[in-house]
Coordinates of C-alpha atoms in Angstrom, one line a residue:
Chain A
M1 CA 82.9 78.7 72.1
P2 CA 85.8 80.5 73.7
A3 CA 89.2 79.4 72.3
N4 CA 90.5 79.4 75.9
R5 CA 89.7 80.9 79.2
F6 CA 91.5 84.1 78.4
N7 CA 90.1 84.4 74.9
A8 CA 86.4 84.3 75.2
F9 CA 86.0 86.8 72.4
T10 CA 87.2 84.9 69.4
D11 CA 84.5 86.4 67.2
Y12 CA 85.3 90.0 68.1
G13 CA 87.0 90.3 64.7
V14 CA 89.2 93.2 63.7
G15 CA 89.1 96.6 65.5
I16 CA 90.9 99.9 65.2
G17 CA 91.9 102.5 67.6
L18 CA 89.4 105.3 68.3
R19 CA 91.2 108.5 67.4
I20 CA 89.9 112.1 67.4
P21 CA 90.6 112.8 63.7
H22 CA 88.1 110.1 62.8
Y23 CA 85.2 111.2 65.0
Q24 CA 83.5 113.2 62.3
H25 CA 83.7 110.4 59.8
I26 CA 82.4 107.8 62.3
F27 CA 79.4 109.9 63.4
E28 CA 78.5 111.0 59.9
K29 CA 79.1 107.7 58.0
K30 CA 78.5 105.2 60.8
P31 CA 80.9 102.7 59.3
V32 CA 80.7 99.1 60.2
V33 CA 83.6 98.4 62.5
D34 CA 83.9 95.2 64.6
W35 CA 85.1 97.2 67.7
F36 CA 87.1 100.2 68.8
E37 CA 89.9 100.2 71.2
I38 CA 90.2 103.3 73.3
I39 CA 93.1 104.6 75.2
S40 CA 91.7 104.6 78.8
E41 CA 93.6 107.7 79.9
N42 CA 92.0 109.8 77.2
F43 CA 88.7 109.3 78.9
M44 CA 89.6 109.1 82.6
C45 CA 88.4 112.7 83.1
D46 CA 85.4 113.9 85.0
G47 CA 83.3 115.4 82.2
G48 CA 83.2 117.4 79.0
R49 CA 83.5 116.5 75.4
P50 CA 85.7 113.4 75.7
L51 CA 83.0 111.5 77.7
E52 CA 80.2 112.9 75.4
M53 CA 82.1 111.5 72.4
L54 CA 82.7 108.2 74.1
D55 CA 79.0 107.8 75.0
R56 CA 78.0 108.5 71.4
I57 CA 80.4 105.8 70.3
L58 CA 79.2 103.3 72.9
E59 CA 75.6 103.8 71.6
Q60 CA 76.7 102.0 68.4
Y61 CA 79.9 100.2 68.8
R62 CA 81.7 97.8 71.1
V63 CA 84.6 99.3 72.9
V64 CA 87.7 97.7 74.5
Q65 CA 89.9 99.6 76.9
H66 CA 93.6 99.8 76.5
G67 CA 95.8 101.6 79.0
V68 CA 99.2 103.3 78.9
S69 CA 99.8 104.2 82.5
M70 CA 99.1 101.3 84.9
Y71 CA 102.8 100.6 84.9
F72 CA 102.4 97.1 86.4
G73 CA 106.2 96.8 86.5
S74 CA 106.9 100.0 88.5
A75 CA 108.2 99.1 92.0
E76 CA 105.7 101.4 93.7
K77 CA 102.3 100.2 94.8
C78 CA 99.1 100.5 92.7
N79 CA 97.6 104.0 92.9
R80 CA 94.1 103.6 94.4
E81 CA 92.8 106.9 93.1
H82 CA 93.9 105.9 89.6
L83 CA 92.2 102.5 89.9
K84 CA 89.0 104.1 91.1
K85 CA 89.0 106.4 88.0
L86 CA 89.7 103.4 85.8
K87 CA 86.9 101.4 87.4
R88 CA 84.4 104.2 86.7
L89 CA 85.4 104.1 83.1
V90 CA 85.2 100.3 83.0
K91 CA 81.6 100.5 84.3
R92 CA 80.9 103.1 81.6
T93 CA 82.3 101.2 78.7
N94 CA 81.5 97.7 79.9
T95 CA 84.8 96.6 78.4
P96 CA 84.9 92.8 78.1
W97 CA 88.6 92.8 79.0
L98 CA 91.2 95.5 79.7
S99 CA 94.8 95.7 78.6
D100 CA 97.9 97.6 79.6
H101 CA 101.6 97.1 79.2
L102 CA 104.3 94.9 80.7
C103 CA 106.5 97.8 81.5
W104 CA 107.2 100.4 84.1
G105 CA 107.2 104.2 83.8
S106 CA 106.9 105.9 87.1
V107 CA 109.0 106.0 90.3
D108 CA 108.5 107.9 93.5
G109 CA 105.3 109.5 92.1
R110 CA 107.0 110.9 89.0
Y111 CA 105.8 109.9 85.6
T112 CA 107.9 109.5 82.5
H113 CA 104.8 108.9 80.3
D114 CA 106.8 106.2 78.5
L115 CA 106.7 102.4 78.4
L116 CA 110.1 101.7 79.9
P117 CA 111.5 98.2 79.6
M118 CA 111.6 95.8 82.5
P119 CA 114.7 94.1 83.9
Y120 CA 113.8 90.5 83.3
T121 CA 114.3 89.3 86.9
F122 CA 112.3 87.2 89.3
A123 CA 111.9 90.1 91.7
A124 CA 110.4 92.2 88.9
A125 CA 108.1 89.4 87.8
K126 CA 106.9 89.0 91.3
V127 CA 106.2 92.7 91.8
T128 CA 104.5 93.0 88.4
A129 CA 102.3 89.9 88.8
R130 CA 101.2 91.1 92.3
K131 CA 100.1 94.4 90.8
I132 CA 98.3 92.8 87.9
R133 CA 96.4 90.5 90.4
E134 CA 95.5 93.5 92.6
T135 CA 94.3 95.5 89.6
Q136 CA 92.3 92.5 88.2
D137 CA 90.6 92.0 91.6
F138 CA 89.8 95.6 92.0
L139 CA 88.5 96.2 88.5
E140 CA 86.7 92.9 88.3
V141 CA 87.5 92.5 84.6
P142 CA 90.0 90.2 82.9
I143 CA 93.4 91.8 82.3
A144 CA 95.7 91.2 79.4
V145 CA 99.3 92.5 79.5
E146 CA 101.0 93.6 76.3
N147 CA 104.6 93.0 75.4
V148 CA 106.3 96.3 74.6
S149 CA 108.8 97.4 72.0
S150 CA 112.1 98.1 73.7
Y151 CA 115.4 99.7 72.8
A152 CA 117.5 98.8 75.8
E153 CA 118.3 95.7 77.9
F154 CA 119.6 95.4 81.5
H155 CA 122.7 93.6 82.7
V156 CA 120.7 92.5 85.7
S157 CA 118.2 90.4 83.6
E158 CA 118.0 86.8 84.7
M159 CA 116.0 85.5 81.7
T160 CA 114.7 86.3 78.2
E161 CA 111.8 88.6 77.5
W162 CA 109.5 85.8 76.6
E163 CA 110.5 83.8 79.7
F164 CA 109.7 86.9 81.7
L165 CA 106.3 87.3 80.0
N166 CA 105.6 83.6 80.9
E167 CA 106.7 84.1 84.4
V168 CA 104.5 87.2 84.9
V169 CA 101.3 85.8 83.3
E170 CA 101.6 82.5 85.1
R171 CA 102.1 84.2 88.5
A172 CA 99.3 86.7 87.8
D173 CA 97.1 84.2 86.0
C174 CA 96.2 86.8 83.4
G175 CA 95.9 87.1 79.7
I176 CA 98.3 88.3 77.1
L177 CA 97.8 91.1 74.5
L178 CA 100.3 89.9 72.0
D179 CA 101.8 92.7 70.0
V180 CA 103.5 91.1 67.0
N181 CA 104.8 94.4 65.8
N182 CA 106.5 94.9 69.1
I183 CA 108.0 91.4 69.0
Y184 CA 109.4 92.3 65.5
V185 CA 110.8 95.7 66.7
S186 CA 112.4 94.2 69.7
S187 CA 113.8 91.3 67.8
F188 CA 115.7 93.7 65.5
N189 CA 116.8 95.9 68.4
H190 CA 118.0 93.0 70.5
N191 CA 119.1 90.4 67.9
F192 CA 116.7 87.6 68.6
D193 CA 114.5 85.4 66.4
P194 CA 110.9 86.7 66.7
F195 CA 109.6 83.2 65.9
V196 CA 111.4 81.8 68.9
Y197 CA 109.6 84.4 71.0
L198 CA 106.3 83.6 69.4
N199 CA 106.7 79.9 69.8
S200 CA 107.6 80.3 73.5
I201 CA 104.6 82.2 74.7
P202 CA 101.7 80.5 76.4
A203 CA 99.3 80.6 73.4
E204 CA 96.4 79.6 75.5
R205 CA 96.6 83.0 77.3
V206 CA 96.5 85.2 74.2
A207 CA 93.4 87.3 74.6
Q208 CA 94.1 89.9 71.9
I209 CA 96.6 90.7 69.2
H210 CA 98.0 94.1 68.2
I211 CA 99.4 94.8 64.7
A212 CA 101.0 98.1 63.7
G213 CA 103.6 99.8 61.6
H214 CA 107.0 101.2 62.7
S215 CA 110.0 103.3 61.6
K216 CA 113.2 101.6 60.7
Y217 CA 116.5 103.4 61.1
R218 CA 120.0 102.2 60.3
K219 CA 120.8 100.9 63.7
Y220 CA 117.4 100.5 65.4
I221 CA 113.6 100.4 64.9
L222 CA 111.3 102.8 66.6
D223 CA 107.7 101.7 67.3
T224 CA 106.0 104.8 65.9
H225 CA 102.6 103.4 64.8
D226 CA 102.6 105.7 61.8
H227 CA 103.0 103.3 58.9
P228 CA 101.1 100.3 57.4
V229 CA 102.0 96.9 58.7
I230 CA 105.0 95.3 56.9
D231 CA 105.1 91.8 55.5
P232 CA 107.4 90.3 58.2
V233 CA 104.9 91.5 60.8
W234 CA 102.0 89.9 58.9
K235 CA 103.9 86.7 58.9
L236 CA 104.3 86.9 62.7
Y237 CA 100.6 87.6 62.9
A238 CA 99.8 84.5 60.8
R239 CA 102.0 82.4 63.1
A240 CA 100.4 83.9 66.2
L241 CA 96.9 82.9 64.9
Q242 CA 98.2 79.4 64.2
L243 CA 99.2 79.1 67.8
A244 CA 96.4 81.0 69.5
G245 CA 93.5 80.4 67.2
K246 CA 91.0 83.1 66.1
T247 CA 91.7 86.1 68.3
A248 CA 90.4 89.6 68.5
T249 CA 92.9 91.8 66.6
L250 CA 93.5 95.5 66.5
L251 CA 95.5 97.8 64.2
E252 CA 97.3 100.6 66.0
W253 CA 97.8 103.9 64.1
D254 CA 98.7 106.8 66.4
D255 CA 100.7 109.3 64.5
H256 CA 100.4 110.9 61.0
I257 CA 96.9 109.3 61.1
P258 CA 95.5 108.9 57.6
S259 CA 91.8 108.8 56.7
F260 CA 89.4 106.5 58.5
D261 CA 88.9 104.4 55.4
E262 CA 92.7 104.0 54.9
V263 CA 93.2 102.9 58.5
H264 CA 90.2 100.6 58.4
H265 CA 91.3 99.1 55.1
E266 CA 94.7 98.3 56.5
A267 CA 93.2 96.7 59.6
L268 CA 90.8 94.5 57.6
K269 CA 93.8 92.9 55.9
A270 CA 93.9 90.9 59.1
N271 CA 90.7 89.1 58.1
Q272 CA 92.4 87.0 55.4
F273 CA 94.8 85.6 58.0
I274 CA 92.0 85.0 60.5
Q275 CA 90.0 83.1 57.8
Q276 CA 93.1 81.1 56.9
S277 CA 93.7 80.1 60.5
D278 CA 90.0 79.3 60.9
T279 CA 90.2 76.9 57.9
V280 CA 93.3 75.3 59.4
T281 CA 91.6 74.9 62.7
T282 CA 88.5 73.5 61.1
Chain B
M1 CA 103.6 73.5 69.6
K2 CA 106.4 73.1 72.1
R3 CA 107.0 76.1 74.3
S4 CA 109.4 76.8 77.0
K5 CA 108.2 76.0 80.5
P6 CA 107.6 78.8 83.0
I7 CA 110.8 79.4 84.9
N8 CA 110.9 78.3 88.5
S9 CA 113.5 78.6 91.2
S10 CA 114.7 75.1 90.9
S11 CA 116.1 75.7 87.4
K12 CA 119.7 74.6 87.3
A13 CA 120.8 77.5 85.1
I14 CA 119.2 79.9 87.5
R15 CA 120.6 78.3 90.6
S16 CA 124.1 78.8 89.2
R17 CA 123.6 82.6 89.2
P18 CA 125.5 84.3 92.0
K19 CA 122.9 86.8 93.1
R20 CA 119.3 87.7 92.1
Q21 CA 117.9 91.2 92.1
T22 CA 115.8 92.1 95.1
A23 CA 112.6 94.2 95.1
G24 CA 114.6 97.0 96.7
E25 CA 117.2 96.8 93.9
L26 CA 114.4 96.9 91.4
R27 CA 113.3 100.2 92.8
D28 CA 116.9 101.5 92.9
L29 CA 117.4 100.5 89.3
Q30 CA 114.2 102.2 88.2
R31 CA 115.2 105.4 90.1
L32 CA 118.6 105.4 88.4
M33 CA 117.0 104.9 84.9
A34 CA 114.3 107.5 85.5
R35 CA 117.0 109.9 86.6
A36 CA 118.8 109.3 83.3
V37 CA 115.7 109.4 81.1
M38 CA 114.4 112.6 82.7
R39 CA 117.8 114.5 82.6
P40 CA 117.6 117.6 80.3
L41 CA 119.1 117.1 76.8
T42 CA 122.0 119.1 75.5
P43 CA 121.3 122.0 73.1
A44 CA 121.9 119.6 70.3
A45 CA 119.1 117.4 71.7
K46 CA 121.5 114.7 72.8
M47 CA 121.8 113.0 76.2
N48 CA 124.1 114.9 78.6
P49 CA 127.6 113.3 78.4
R50 CA 128.1 114.2 82.1
W51 CA 126.3 112.5 84.9
T52 CA 124.8 114.5 87.8
D53 CA 128.1 114.2 89.8
G54 CA 130.2 115.4 86.9
T55 CA 131.6 111.9 85.9
L56 CA 131.1 110.5 82.5
A57 CA 127.5 109.5 82.0
K58 CA 128.5 106.7 79.6
N59 CA 130.2 104.9 82.5
V60 CA 127.1 105.2 84.7
V61 CA 124.8 104.0 81.9
A62 CA 127.1 101.1 81.0
S63 CA 126.8 99.9 84.5
F64 CA 123.2 99.0 84.0
I65 CA 122.3 99.0 80.3
K66 CA 123.8 96.4 77.9
P67 CA 125.3 97.6 74.6
N68 CA 124.6 95.6 71.4
D69 CA 126.6 95.2 68.2
R70 CA 125.2 98.5 66.8
L71 CA 124.6 100.8 69.7
T72 CA 126.5 101.6 72.9
S73 CA 124.7 101.5 76.3
F74 CA 124.7 105.3 76.2
E75 CA 123.1 105.4 72.7
R76 CA 120.4 103.0 73.7
L77 CA 119.4 104.9 76.7
Q78 CA 119.6 108.1 74.8
L79 CA 116.6 106.9 72.7
Y80 CA 114.5 107.0 75.8
N81 CA 116.0 110.3 77.0
R82 CA 115.2 112.0 73.8
Q83 CA 111.7 110.6 73.5
Y84 CA 110.9 111.6 77.0
W85 CA 111.7 115.2 76.2
F86 CA 110.2 115.3 72.8
R87 CA 106.9 113.8 74.1
L88 CA 106.5 116.1 77.1
L89 CA 107.6 119.2 75.2
D90 CA 105.2 118.4 72.4
C91 CA 102.4 118.1 75.0
L92 CA 103.2 121.5 76.5
H93 CA 103.3 123.0 73.0
D94 CA 99.9 121.5 72.3
D95 CA 98.4 122.7 75.6
Y96 CA 99.9 126.2 75.6
P97 CA 99.8 127.5 72.0
G98 CA 98.9 131.0 73.3
L99 CA 101.9 131.2 75.6
Q100 CA 104.1 130.0 72.8
A101 CA 102.7 132.7 70.6
V102 CA 103.3 135.5 73.0
L103 CA 106.7 134.4 74.1
G104 CA 108.1 133.1 70.8
E105 CA 109.3 129.6 70.1
R106 CA 112.8 130.0 71.7
K107 CA 111.7 131.5 74.9
F108 CA 108.8 129.2 75.3
S109 CA 110.9 126.1 74.7
R110 CA 113.4 127.3 77.3
L111 CA 110.6 127.9 79.8
A112 CA 109.1 124.5 79.1
R113 CA 112.4 122.7 79.6
E114 CA 113.1 124.5 82.8
Y115 CA 109.6 123.9 84.0
L116 CA 109.7 120.1 83.3
S117 CA 113.1 119.9 84.9
E118 CA 111.8 121.5 88.1
C119 CA 108.3 120.0 88.0
P120 CA 108.3 116.6 86.4
S121 CA 104.9 115.1 85.8
A122 CA 103.2 114.0 89.0
S123 CA 100.1 112.6 87.3
F124 CA 99.2 109.5 85.3
T125 CA 97.8 111.7 82.6
M126 CA 99.6 114.3 80.4
R127 CA 96.5 116.4 80.7
N128 CA 97.9 117.6 84.0
L129 CA 101.4 118.3 82.8
G130 CA 100.9 122.1 83.0
Q131 CA 99.2 122.2 86.4
F132 CA 102.2 123.9 88.1
L133 CA 103.1 126.2 85.2
V134 CA 101.5 129.4 86.6
R135 CA 103.2 128.9 89.9
F136 CA 106.5 128.2 88.2
I137 CA 106.3 131.4 86.1
E138 CA 105.5 133.3 89.3
S139 CA 108.6 131.9 90.9
N140 CA 110.8 132.3 87.8
P141 CA 109.8 135.6 86.2
K142 CA 113.2 136.1 84.5
L143 CA 112.4 133.2 82.2
V144 CA 109.6 135.2 80.6
A145 CA 111.1 138.7 81.0
P146 CA 110.2 141.3 79.9
D147 CA 106.7 139.8 79.4
Q148 CA 106.1 138.4 82.9
H149 CA 102.5 139.8 83.3
L150 CA 101.5 138.9 79.8
A151 CA 103.0 135.4 80.1
L152 CA 101.3 134.8 83.5
D153 CA 97.9 136.0 82.1
M154 CA 98.2 133.7 79.2
A155 CA 99.3 130.7 81.3
R156 CA 96.3 131.3 83.6
L157 CA 93.9 131.5 80.7
E158 CA 95.3 128.4 79.0
W159 CA 95.1 126.3 82.2
A160 CA 91.6 127.5 82.8
H161 CA 90.8 126.3 79.3
I162 CA 92.1 122.8 80.1
E163 CA 90.0 122.8 83.3
A164 CA 86.9 123.9 81.4
F165 CA 87.4 121.3 78.8
D166 CA 87.0 118.2 80.9
N167 CA 86.4 119.0 84.6
A168 CA 83.3 117.6 86.2
A169 CA 79.9 119.2 85.8
K170 CA 77.7 119.0 88.9
T171 CA 73.9 119.0 88.7
P172 CA 72.9 122.7 88.2
I173 CA 70.6 124.4 90.7
T174 CA 67.3 125.2 89.0
A175 CA 65.8 128.7 89.0
D176 CA 62.9 127.3 91.0
E177 CA 65.2 125.9 93.7
M178 CA 66.9 129.3 93.9
R179 CA 63.6 131.2 94.1
A180 CA 62.4 129.0 96.8
A181 CA 65.5 129.2 99.0
N182 CA 66.2 131.7 101.8
P183 CA 68.9 134.1 100.6
Q184 CA 70.3 134.4 104.1
T185 CA 71.2 130.7 104.1
L186 CA 71.4 129.7 100.5
R187 CA 75.0 128.9 99.5
L188 CA 75.7 128.6 95.9
G189 CA 78.7 126.9 94.4
L190 CA 80.1 127.4 90.9
Q191 CA 80.7 124.5 88.6
P192 CA 84.1 122.9 88.8
Y193 CA 84.7 123.6 85.1
L194 CA 84.3 127.4 85.6
T195 CA 87.3 129.6 86.3
L196 CA 87.1 133.3 87.1
L197 CA 90.1 135.3 85.9
R198 CA 91.2 138.8 86.6
L199 CA 93.8 139.5 83.9
N200 CA 95.9 142.5 82.8
Y201 CA 95.5 141.8 79.1
E202 CA 92.6 141.2 76.8
L203 CA 93.8 137.8 75.6
D204 CA 90.6 136.0 74.8
D205 CA 90.2 136.9 71.1
F206 CA 93.9 136.3 70.5
L207 CA 93.8 132.9 72.1
I208 CA 90.7 131.9 70.1
A209 CA 92.5 132.9 66.9
V210 CA 95.7 131.0 67.9
R211 CA 93.8 127.8 68.9
R212 CA 91.8 128.0 65.6
G213 CA 95.0 127.6 63.7
Q214 CA 96.4 124.9 66.0
G215 CA 94.6 121.8 65.0
L216 CA 93.7 118.9 67.2
R217 CA 95.0 118.4 70.7
H218 CA 97.5 115.5 70.8
E219 CA 96.3 112.3 72.4
A220 CA 98.0 110.0 74.8
S221 CA 99.1 106.8 73.1
N222 CA 101.9 104.3 73.5
A223 CA 103.7 105.1 70.3
M224 CA 107.1 106.9 69.9
E225 CA 106.6 110.2 68.3
N226 CA 108.3 112.3 65.7
R227 CA 108.7 116.0 66.5
R228 CA 105.9 118.2 65.4
E229 CA 106.0 121.5 63.6
R230 CA 105.6 124.5 65.7
L231 CA 103.1 127.3 65.4
P232 CA 104.4 130.5 63.9
N233 CA 105.0 133.4 66.3
K234 CA 102.3 136.0 66.4
S235 CA 103.6 139.5 66.1
K236 CA 100.9 141.4 68.0
K237 CA 101.3 144.2 70.4
F238 CA 99.4 143.7 73.7
H239 CA 98.2 146.7 75.7
R240 CA 98.1 146.3 79.4
S241 CA 94.8 147.4 80.9
K242 CA 93.8 148.1 84.4
A243 CA 91.9 144.9 84.8
F244 CA 90.1 142.5 82.5
Y245 CA 87.6 140.0 83.8
L246 CA 86.8 136.7 82.2
A247 CA 84.8 133.6 83.0
V248 CA 86.3 130.5 81.3
H249 CA 83.6 127.9 81.2
R250 CA 82.0 125.1 79.2
H251 CA 78.6 125.1 77.4
R252 CA 77.3 122.1 75.5
N253 CA 80.8 120.7 75.9
S254 CA 82.5 123.5 74.1
V255 CA 84.9 125.9 76.0
F256 CA 83.9 129.6 76.0
Y257 CA 85.5 132.8 77.3
K258 CA 82.8 135.1 78.7
R259 CA 83.8 138.7 79.4
L260 CA 82.6 140.0 82.8
R261 CA 82.0 143.4 84.2
P262 CA 83.9 144.2 87.4
D263 CA 80.8 144.0 89.6
Q264 CA 79.8 140.7 88.0
F265 CA 83.3 139.3 88.7
A266 CA 83.0 140.5 92.3
L267 CA 79.7 138.9 92.8
L268 CA 80.7 135.6 91.2
S269 CA 84.0 135.6 93.2
A270 CA 82.0 136.0 96.4
L271 CA 79.7 133.2 95.4
Q272 CA 82.7 131.0 94.6
Q273 CA 83.7 131.4 98.3
E274 CA 80.4 129.7 99.1
L275 CA 79.1 132.5 101.2
P276 CA 75.4 132.7 101.8
L277 CA 73.7 134.6 99.0
E278 CA 73.0 137.7 101.1
A279 CA 76.6 137.8 102.5
A280 CA 78.0 137.3 99.0
F281 CA 76.0 140.4 97.7
A282 CA 77.4 142.4 100.6
K283 CA 80.9 141.3 100.0
A284 CA 80.6 141.9 96.2
V285 CA 79.3 145.5 96.8
E286 CA 82.3 146.1 99.0
S287 CA 84.9 144.6 96.8
A288 CA 83.5 146.0 93.5
N289 CA 83.5 149.4 95.2
S290 CA 80.2 150.1 93.6
A291 CA 76.9 151.4 94.8
K292 CA 74.2 148.9 95.6
F293 CA 73.4 146.4 92.9
Q294 CA 70.2 147.0 91.0
P295 CA 67.6 144.2 91.6
K296 CA 66.5 144.2 88.0
Q297 CA 70.1 143.9 86.9
I298 CA 70.9 141.1 89.3
T299 CA 67.9 139.2 88.2
K300 CA 69.1 139.4 84.6
W301 CA 72.6 138.2 85.5
F302 CA 71.3 135.3 87.6
Q303 CA 69.0 134.3 84.7
D304 CA 71.9 134.3 82.3
W305 CA 74.3 132.4 84.6
S306 CA 71.6 130.0 85.5
A307 CA 70.8 129.3 81.9
L308 CA 74.5 128.5 81.4
G309 CA 74.3 126.1 84.3
W310 CA 77.0 127.8 86.3
F311 CA 75.4 127.3 89.8
C312 CA 75.4 124.2 91.8
H313 CA 75.0 123.3 95.5
A314 CA 78.0 124.6 97.4
A315 CA 78.3 121.6 99.6
V316 CA 79.3 119.3 96.8
V317 CA 82.1 121.5 95.4
K318 CA 85.4 121.5 97.1
P319 CA 87.3 124.8 97.0
K320 CA 90.0 124.8 94.4
R321 CA 93.5 124.5 95.9
K322 CA 96.3 126.5 94.3
P323 CA 98.6 124.0 92.8
R324 CA 102.2 124.0 93.9
C325 CA 105.0 122.2 92.2
P326 CA 106.0 119.5 94.6
P327 CA 109.6 119.5 95.7
K328 CA 111.9 117.2 93.7
T329 CA 112.8 114.0 95.5
N330 CA 116.5 113.2 96.0
S331 CA 116.1 110.1 94.1
L332 CA 115.4 112.0 90.9

């Protein structure tokens, strides 16, 4: 049974990001992995090795698409050519849902290739929600938006980040990819209680959870995805499971990538929390 | 668990706010922030303390970014400004190891900074970040002096490599189809992943050696990045030749550089223009300045190229446009 209408994949288990340094290990050892998350943009090409590798993975594993360039929060309209490319990939992977970030990153056709923070305003929520709806309608696949790590806030903001997230997902009627590491990073950078954030999100919309490591500096934290998950983030994860129930979970590790086994081992630590939440629910 | 209700316009707290942001103001704010994030860093890799109009950047930034108890508005935005440049410069370093090797780290970095300032990314994917680099070098030869020709050749070769890696592959024409067709009307196309290059330097072996030592191409992800180590410079003397012909292509999903004879290059170039086969031969003979092609030789070439899958139907292949760096908009 789906936990809610945005989380029809409660039994998806724990996945890891598909990364090039692990290809050889995956093809040779064929490890048991619940699912792989791919960065959509790495496969939105017209041919060649990336698609060959993806097809080989698809023969044996479940794949979920995660994007970094939809920029739902950018003031400009959706790019139809981009959406067409994305839809071709969606058909190829048969992804059960698709995620991208609650952020902006392009303006006037110029791309920063970054996940820039939103001003938390009603105008921004309206623009963002409209684009998510358009994308969802075009791609014909459920969309989950991910909260990002941020390092700056705007004077113009009219609400908190979690209120903004609520506003957007309610207007767009979409799911949430809840990144508990991002909540932790932003809570340090912006001085808020991460549990207040967690307790305020519409748990019934959580379709997926991200966990990751980060880099702490004296005055701020950067979301580097190059370390194991720290205990405070595991605690947030446990709380998220209490709220949302069993949820597909993914470990992100994007830089200084260790061996496949090390990454997978780190990801599988999530299982103990999932089992605990299952026991509580039962 | 209790959670906060979605905000709506009747909220008392919100009603008391004097003015809400409009959609137009959202766009203006994003333009302003993008301008700040994409501004070149100082030589010490810091955000420029002066704004575009010469005023203090910290005052401009403070007008839209909040400070916190540890960082000023300027310092907070600087995190994004630095990451923007680190991420994009790293991508160019990953995609152009050969150019970096021939120019040296310092000159390449300056070229990359100037290029990205003039031609910010116009694509959702960083794969296309270097699409205007050849044109940019042609327009700014001083940035690569005294190695303009060498740098241009390497930039062309490395962009052709990127195109060969993941451009589309059309259904190849079979030998039977070719044999059955009328050479007066048959128009062959070349695969979109195939680029023909006329270079001044023999760079293929050098680039293969450089790429072998480079490691894996960096992927797009949503993580902040630490700076990468650079490749060492290659101290090699390059000798300029009269002309050096190369086909950069893909076979079994690996990129290859195939050396061509001048007459082979001329024939393939004519075919790439989608002329009928017979007209292409005539044009190739003329441009190669050679005597007539030998039928036996031609047959062998076509067998080889066909086996590599280079030919497809002309009608389905759009001619390649020469990329131009789009003019910068005023807003940026």
